[in-house]
Amino acid sequence: MTAAALVCAFDISETPSGISWDALKSPPPAEGWRWIHLNRTEPSAVKWVRKESRLPKHVAEALLAEETRPRCAISPEGTLLILRGVNLFPEADPDALVSIRLWIEPGRVVSLRKVKLLAIDDIRRAYEAGAGPASIGDFIVDLARGLTERMGAAIRDIEEEIDDLEETGIDLPSQDIRKRLIDIRRKTIPLRRYLSPQRDALGQLIAAKPDWLDNWQQSRLREVADQVIRYVEDLDALRERAGILHEELSNRLSEALNRNMYILSLVAAVFLPLSFATGLLGINVGGIPGAEDAAAFYIVCAILLAIGIAEIALFRWLKWI
C-alpha cells in the first residue's frame, strides 16, 4: 500500500498512537483496537482491501462499491456500516453528500472514503493530540454525531434562505425567486434522499446491540438517531414551505399574465370599432361622404374621439376598468 492510500491509522489502547502502512500486517493491540482509514480511489487501497485485509469478500465489495446508500448490515463476522455526511471543506461542494464506509469487527475498524470529511478529520486530529474516542463504540457515536451536526448546519442554512424568501421574496423579480427556489430544491433533494436511510441504518445498529456498543453508547447513539429523525421532519417542512412559495410565485405570474391579457383585450375593444370605421372610410370606391370637404377629416377625428370616450365611459359604467 502506498502512503497516499493510507489516510491514517491508529492503534488505540491506553493512548492512541499513529502507525504506518507497514505496521498494518501486525495484529491490533491486545488491550485495545485499531482504526485503519483508507482512500478508496487509490489502486493500492483497493488491492489491500480485496487481498490483504482478511475481510470477507462480500464486505470488501460493499466497501469498494461505487454507489452506496446509508445502511447497516450485521453478520457474525462484524458490522458493515455506511453513512453519509455533508462536506464543509472550503474547496468542496457544500451540497454534495459523501459516503464513509466502515467495517467493524473485534479489535479493528476499517473505514474508506473518496473525499475528506470534517467529522473524520476531527477524530483524526483528536487522536494525533493524544485524545479521541477510547473505544469502538465511542468512535462510532462520535462519527455519527459529527456527521449529523454538520447536516444540521446545512439544513439551518436552507431554512434561513426560505425565511429570507418568505420575508422579502414578494419584492424580488420573479426570475430571482425562481432561481433561489431551484437552488433550495437542489440542496434539499440529496439531504432528504440520504437522511431517511441513514435514520434506518442507525436504528438497525441500535436494535442489533453489538458487543462493542454498551448501554451508555446506545443511549448516545439513540439521541443522534432522534436528531436525524428531526432533521428528516425539518426537511419535509422545508419542502412544503418551498412548495408554497413556488405556488405563490405561479399565482403571481398567472395574475400578471391575466392582467396583461385583460388590458390588451380592453385596448382591442376600444380600437375595434374605430378601426372598422376608418377601414370603411378608406375603401377605394366612389361616394365616400366628405371626400371633397376640406373639414371632413377633422369631423371624422372628432367622431372617432367621441366614440372612444363613449366606449371608455361604458367600460367604467360596467366596472371593467
Short mmCIF file of C-alpha atoms in Angstrom, two decimals:
data_model
loop_
_atom_site.label_atom_id
_atom_site.label_comp_id
_atom_site.label_asym_id
_atom_site.label_seq_id
_atom_site.Cartn_x
_atom_site.Cartn_y
_atom_site.Cartn_z
CA MET A 1 0.00 0.00 0.00
CA THR A 2 1.23 3.50 -0.81
CA ALA A 3 1.25 6.43 1.59
CA ALA A 4 -1.49 8.13 -0.46
CA ALA A 5 -3.80 5.15 0.02
CA LEU A 6 -3.47 5.19 3.81
CA VAL A 7 -5.07 8.38 5.09
CA CYS A 8 -4.31 7.48 8.69
CA ALA A 9 -4.12 4.51 11.04
CA PHE A 10 -4.05 4.37 14.82
CA ASP A 11 -3.65 1.75 17.49
CA ILE A 12 -5.84 2.78 20.42
CA SER A 13 -5.10 1.28 23.81
CA GLU A 14 -4.19 3.47 26.77
CA THR A 15 -3.20 6.28 24.41
CA PRO A 16 -3.65 6.45 20.63
CA SER A 17 -0.55 6.01 18.51
CA GLY A 18 -0.28 6.51 14.77
CA ILE A 19 1.04 3.62 12.70
CA SER A 20 2.40 3.33 9.16
CA TRP A 21 1.09 1.05 6.46
CA ASP A 22 3.97 -1.36 7.09
CA ALA A 23 2.61 -1.92 10.61
CA LEU A 24 -0.80 -2.98 9.29
CA LYS A 25 0.48 -6.52 8.86
CA SER A 26 0.90 -6.82 12.63
CA PRO A 27 -2.11 -7.72 14.82
CA PRO A 28 -4.05 -4.99 16.67
CA PRO A 29 -3.07 -4.30 20.30
CA ALA A 30 -4.27 -6.99 22.69
CA GLU A 31 -5.79 -4.48 25.11
CA GLY A 32 -7.14 -2.11 22.50
CA TRP A 33 -8.16 -1.84 18.88
CA ARG A 34 -7.01 -0.48 15.54
CA TRP A 35 -8.53 2.07 13.18
CA ILE A 36 -7.46 1.98 9.52
CA HIS A 37 -8.71 4.79 7.29
CA LEU A 38 -8.14 4.45 3.54
CA ASN A 39 -8.61 6.47 0.37
CA ARG A 40 -10.66 4.14 -1.80
CA THR A 41 -9.68 5.95 -5.02
CA GLU A 42 -6.12 4.64 -4.72
CA PRO A 43 -5.48 1.31 -6.51
CA SER A 44 -3.21 0.10 -3.71
CA ALA A 45 -6.01 0.65 -1.18
CA VAL A 46 -8.38 -1.37 -3.37
CA LYS A 47 -5.79 -4.13 -3.62
CA TRP A 48 -5.24 -4.17 0.15
CA VAL A 49 -8.97 -4.36 0.90
CA ARG A 50 -9.52 -7.21 -1.55
CA LYS A 51 -6.40 -9.29 -0.97
CA GLU A 52 -4.59 -8.35 2.23
CA SER A 53 -7.18 -7.12 4.70
CA ARG A 54 -8.63 -10.55 5.53
CA LEU A 55 -12.10 -9.10 5.05
CA PRO A 56 -14.94 -11.31 3.77
CA LYS A 57 -15.30 -10.97 0.01
CA HIS A 58 -18.82 -9.54 0.14
CA VAL A 59 -17.69 -6.98 2.71
CA ALA A 60 -14.75 -5.89 0.56
CA GLU A 61 -17.02 -5.41 -2.45
CA ALA A 62 -19.53 -3.43 -0.38
CA LEU A 63 -16.78 -1.15 0.94
CA LEU A 64 -15.50 -0.50 -2.58
CA ALA A 65 -18.87 -0.13 -4.34
CA GLU A 66 -19.15 3.00 -6.45
CA GLU A 67 -22.73 3.85 -5.49
CA THR A 68 -23.97 3.30 -1.94
CA ARG A 69 -26.80 4.31 0.32
CA PRO A 70 -26.65 4.50 4.12
CA ARG A 71 -27.24 1.07 5.59
CA CYS A 72 -26.26 -1.26 8.39
CA ALA A 73 -25.65 -4.98 7.93
CA ILE A 74 -24.92 -7.20 10.93
CA SER A 75 -23.19 -10.55 10.46
CA PRO A 76 -21.31 -12.98 12.72
CA GLU A 77 -18.00 -11.64 11.36
CA GLY A 78 -18.78 -7.99 12.12
CA THR A 79 -20.83 -4.95 11.20
CA LEU A 80 -20.95 -3.14 7.86
CA LEU A 81 -21.99 0.48 8.36
CA ILE A 82 -22.31 3.02 5.54
CA LEU A 83 -23.13 6.62 6.42
CA ARG A 84 -23.29 9.94 4.57
CA GLY A 85 -22.31 13.45 5.51
CA VAL A 86 -22.12 16.93 4.03
CA ASN A 87 -18.68 18.12 3.01
CA LEU A 88 -17.89 21.52 4.51
CA PHE A 89 -14.26 21.81 3.47
CA PRO A 90 -13.70 25.19 1.72
CA GLU A 91 -12.69 23.57 -1.56
CA ALA A 92 -15.53 21.03 -1.55
CA ASP A 93 -19.04 21.17 -2.98
CA PRO A 94 -21.19 22.04 0.06
CA ASP A 95 -24.26 20.41 -1.50
CA ALA A 96 -22.60 17.04 -2.11
CA LEU A 97 -23.21 14.26 0.40
CA VAL A 98 -20.21 11.97 0.58
CA SER A 99 -20.12 8.47 1.97
CA ILE A 100 -17.99 6.92 4.67
CA ARG A 101 -17.91 3.11 4.62
CA LEU A 102 -16.94 1.19 7.76
CA TRP A 103 -16.30 -2.42 8.66
CA ILE A 104 -16.33 -3.04 12.40
CA GLU A 105 -15.02 -6.27 13.87
CA PRO A 106 -13.49 -7.22 17.23
CA GLY A 107 -10.29 -5.21 17.62
CA ARG A 108 -10.43 -3.41 14.27
CA VAL A 109 -12.31 -0.71 12.35
CA VAL A 110 -11.64 -0.27 8.63
CA SER A 111 -13.06 2.86 7.02
CA LEU A 112 -12.90 4.08 3.43
CA ARG A 113 -13.66 7.44 1.86
CA LYS A 114 -13.39 9.11 -1.53
CA VAL A 115 -13.14 12.73 -0.37
CA LYS A 116 -12.33 14.21 3.01
CA LEU A 117 -14.98 14.57 5.70
CA LEU A 118 -14.67 17.01 8.58
CA ALA A 119 -16.22 14.53 11.03
CA ILE A 120 -13.43 12.03 10.31
CA ASP A 121 -10.85 14.80 10.35
CA ASP A 122 -11.98 15.84 13.84
CA ILE A 123 -11.39 12.32 15.16
CA ARG A 124 -8.02 12.06 13.44
CA ARG A 125 -6.84 15.34 14.94
CA ALA A 126 -8.05 14.26 18.37
CA TYR A 127 -6.00 11.05 18.14
CA GLU A 128 -2.96 12.99 16.97
CA ALA A 129 -3.35 15.17 20.07
CA GLY A 130 -3.44 12.09 22.31
CA ALA A 131 -7.20 12.24 22.95
CA GLY A 132 -10.19 10.99 20.94
CA PRO A 133 -12.72 8.19 21.45
CA ALA A 134 -11.27 5.37 23.54
CA SER A 135 -13.47 2.51 22.35
CA ILE A 136 -15.02 1.39 19.09
CA GLY A 137 -18.46 2.31 20.40
CA ASP A 138 -17.32 5.84 21.28
CA PHE A 139 -15.71 6.13 17.85
CA ILE A 140 -18.95 5.25 16.03
CA VAL A 141 -21.02 7.55 18.26
CA ASP A 142 -18.63 10.49 17.75
CA LEU A 143 -18.56 9.90 14.00
CA ALA A 144 -22.36 9.68 13.70
CA ARG A 145 -22.78 12.78 15.86
CA GLY A 146 -20.22 14.75 13.83
CA LEU A 147 -21.91 13.83 10.56
CA THR A 148 -25.35 14.69 11.93
CA GLU A 149 -24.35 18.04 13.43
CA ARG A 150 -22.93 19.20 10.12
CA MET A 151 -26.04 18.08 8.30
CA GLY A 152 -27.97 20.17 10.81
CA ALA A 153 -25.86 23.21 9.91
CA ALA A 154 -26.65 22.68 6.21
CA ILE A 155 -30.37 22.35 6.96
CA ARG A 156 -30.34 25.54 9.04
CA ASP A 157 -28.74 27.38 6.11
CA ILE A 158 -31.58 26.22 3.86
CA GLU A 159 -34.13 27.28 6.47
CA GLU A 160 -32.60 30.77 6.61
CA GLU A 161 -32.83 31.02 2.81
CA ILE A 162 -36.53 30.14 2.89
CA ASP A 163 -37.14 32.58 5.78
CA ASP A 164 -35.49 35.31 3.72
CA LEU A 165 -37.59 34.44 0.68
CA GLU A 166 -40.80 34.49 2.72
CA GLU A 167 -39.94 37.92 4.15
CA THR A 168 -38.55 39.69 1.08
CA GLY A 169 -39.45 37.44 -1.85
CA ILE A 170 -42.51 39.46 -2.84
CA ASP A 171 -40.25 42.41 -3.65
CA LEU A 172 -37.87 40.37 -5.81
CA PRO A 173 -38.19 39.79 -9.56
CA SER A 174 -39.91 36.51 -10.39
CA GLN A 175 -36.80 35.19 -12.14
CA ASP A 176 -34.70 35.70 -8.99
CA ILE A 177 -37.27 33.91 -6.84
CA ARG A 178 -37.40 31.01 -9.29
CA LYS A 179 -33.60 30.64 -9.28
CA ARG A 180 -33.44 30.65 -5.49
CA LEU A 181 -36.24 28.10 -5.20
CA ILE A 182 -34.46 25.84 -7.69
CA ASP A 183 -31.27 26.19 -5.63
CA ILE A 184 -33.13 25.29 -2.43
CA ARG A 185 -34.69 22.27 -4.11
CA ARG A 186 -31.27 21.17 -5.37
CA LYS A 187 -29.95 21.28 -1.80
CA THR A 188 -32.86 19.52 -0.11
CA ILE A 189 -33.23 16.59 -2.51
CA PRO A 190 -29.92 14.81 -1.70
CA LEU A 191 -30.29 15.54 2.02
CA ARG A 192 -33.77 14.01 2.09
CA ARG A 193 -32.68 11.14 -0.12
CA TYR A 194 -29.91 10.00 2.22
CA LEU A 195 -31.16 11.10 5.64
CA SER A 196 -34.06 8.64 5.69
CA PRO A 197 -31.91 5.53 5.08
CA GLN A 198 -29.32 6.95 7.50
CA ARG A 199 -32.02 7.12 10.15
CA ASP A 200 -32.90 3.49 9.42
CA ALA A 201 -29.24 2.41 9.49
CA LEU A 202 -28.67 3.95 12.92
CA GLY A 203 -31.91 2.41 14.15
CA GLN A 204 -30.81 -1.04 12.96
CA LEU A 205 -27.44 -0.63 14.65
CA ILE A 206 -29.06 0.32 17.96
CA ALA A 207 -31.54 -2.56 17.73
CA ALA A 208 -28.77 -5.08 16.95
CA LYS A 209 -26.90 -4.25 20.20
CA PRO A 210 -23.44 -5.36 19.04
CA ASP A 211 -20.94 -6.32 21.73
CA TRP A 212 -18.80 -3.22 21.15
CA LEU A 213 -21.75 -0.88 21.87
CA ASP A 214 -22.57 -0.61 25.60
CA ASN A 215 -25.79 0.77 27.09
CA TRP A 216 -24.45 4.31 27.51
CA GLN A 217 -23.20 4.39 23.93
CA GLN A 218 -26.53 3.03 22.71
CA SER A 219 -28.27 5.85 24.55
CA ARG A 220 -25.99 8.46 22.95
CA LEU A 221 -26.43 6.89 19.53
CA ARG A 222 -30.19 6.91 20.03
CA GLU A 223 -30.02 10.66 20.62
CA VAL A 224 -28.17 11.01 17.31
CA ALA A 225 -30.81 8.88 15.57
CA ASP A 226 -33.57 11.02 17.09
CA GLN A 227 -31.80 14.12 15.79
CA VAL A 228 -31.69 12.59 12.31
CA ILE A 229 -35.44 11.95 12.56
CA ARG A 230 -36.00 15.60 13.47
CA TYR A 231 -33.88 16.67 10.51
CA VAL A 232 -35.97 14.48 8.20
CA GLU A 233 -39.09 16.18 9.56
CA ASP A 234 -37.46 19.60 9.16
CA LEU A 235 -36.61 18.81 5.54
CA ASP A 236 -40.19 17.74 4.86
CA ALA A 237 -41.39 21.03 6.36
CA LEU A 238 -38.87 22.98 4.27
CA ARG A 239 -40.03 21.23 1.12
CA GLU A 240 -43.63 22.14 1.93
CA ARG A 241 -42.68 25.78 2.54
CA ALA A 242 -40.72 25.86 -0.71
CA GLY A 243 -43.74 24.33 -2.46
CA ILE A 244 -46.00 27.05 -1.05
CA LEU A 245 -43.56 29.73 -2.23
CA HIS A 246 -43.48 28.15 -5.68
CA GLU A 247 -47.27 28.08 -5.76
CA GLU A 248 -47.39 31.75 -4.74
CA LEU A 249 -44.90 32.55 -7.49
CA SER A 250 -47.01 30.68 -10.05
CA ASN A 251 -50.12 32.55 -8.89
CA ARG A 252 -48.24 35.83 -9.10
CA LEU A 253 -47.13 35.12 -12.67
CA SER A 254 -50.61 33.93 -13.62
CA GLU A 255 -52.19 37.09 -12.19
CA ALA A 256 -49.71 39.28 -14.08
CA LEU A 257 -50.43 37.40 -17.31
CA ASN A 258 -54.19 37.65 -16.82
CA ARG A 259 -53.91 41.37 -16.04
CA ASN A 260 -51.87 41.99 -19.19
CA MET A 261 -54.29 39.97 -21.31
CA TYR A 262 -57.21 41.91 -19.81
CA ILE A 263 -55.58 45.25 -20.63
CA LEU A 264 -54.87 44.11 -24.19
CA SER A 265 -58.48 42.95 -24.54
CA LEU A 266 -59.77 46.35 -23.40
CA VAL A 267 -57.45 48.15 -25.81
CA ALA A 268 -58.63 45.89 -28.63
CA ALA A 269 -62.27 46.51 -27.65
CA VAL A 270 -61.71 50.28 -27.82
CA PHE A 271 -59.94 50.26 -31.17
CA LEU A 272 -62.03 47.62 -32.92
CA PRO A 273 -64.98 49.92 -33.84
CA LEU A 274 -62.56 52.77 -34.56
CA SER A 275 -60.57 50.54 -36.90
CA PHE A 276 -63.78 49.38 -38.55
CA ALA A 277 -64.87 52.99 -39.17
CA THR A 278 -61.50 54.09 -40.56
CA GLY A 279 -61.30 50.99 -42.69
CA LEU A 280 -64.76 51.62 -44.09
CA LEU A 281 -63.87 55.21 -44.96
CA GLY A 282 -60.65 54.11 -46.60
CA ILE A 283 -62.11 51.79 -49.23
CA ASN A 284 -61.17 52.78 -52.75
CA VAL A 285 -64.70 53.34 -54.21
CA GLY A 286 -66.67 56.42 -55.12
CA GLY A 287 -69.33 58.01 -52.95
CA ILE A 288 -67.28 58.37 -49.74
CA PRO A 289 -69.05 61.12 -47.71
CA GLY A 290 -66.97 64.24 -47.27
CA ALA A 291 -64.40 63.25 -49.86
CA GLU A 292 -64.49 66.76 -51.32
CA ASP A 293 -64.93 68.59 -47.98
CA ALA A 294 -61.74 70.09 -46.51
CA ALA A 295 -63.14 69.85 -42.95
CA ALA A 296 -64.26 66.21 -43.25
CA PHE A 297 -61.02 64.84 -41.79
CA TYR A 298 -61.40 66.87 -38.60
CA ILE A 299 -65.05 65.90 -38.32
CA VAL A 300 -64.19 62.20 -38.62
CA CYS A 301 -61.43 62.55 -36.00
CA ALA A 302 -63.88 64.23 -33.63
CA ILE A 303 -66.46 61.49 -34.19
CA LEU A 304 -63.84 58.76 -33.56
CA LEU A 305 -62.67 60.55 -30.42
CA ALA A 306 -66.25 60.77 -29.20
CA ILE A 307 -66.77 57.06 -29.87
CA GLY A 308 -63.58 56.23 -27.95
CA ILE A 309 -64.63 58.38 -24.99
CA ALA A 310 -68.08 56.79 -25.05
CA GLU A 311 -66.55 53.31 -25.01
CA ILE A 312 -64.30 54.16 -22.08
CA ALA A 313 -67.27 55.63 -20.21
CA LEU A 314 -69.26 52.46 -20.94
CA PHE A 315 -66.42 50.27 -19.63
CA ARG A 316 -66.25 52.35 -16.46
CA TRP A 317 -70.01 52.09 -16.01
CA LEU A 318 -69.74 48.31 -16.44
CA LYS A 319 -66.81 48.39 -13.95
CA TRP A 320 -64.48 46.71 -16.43
CA ILE A 321 -61.83 49.34 -15.73
#
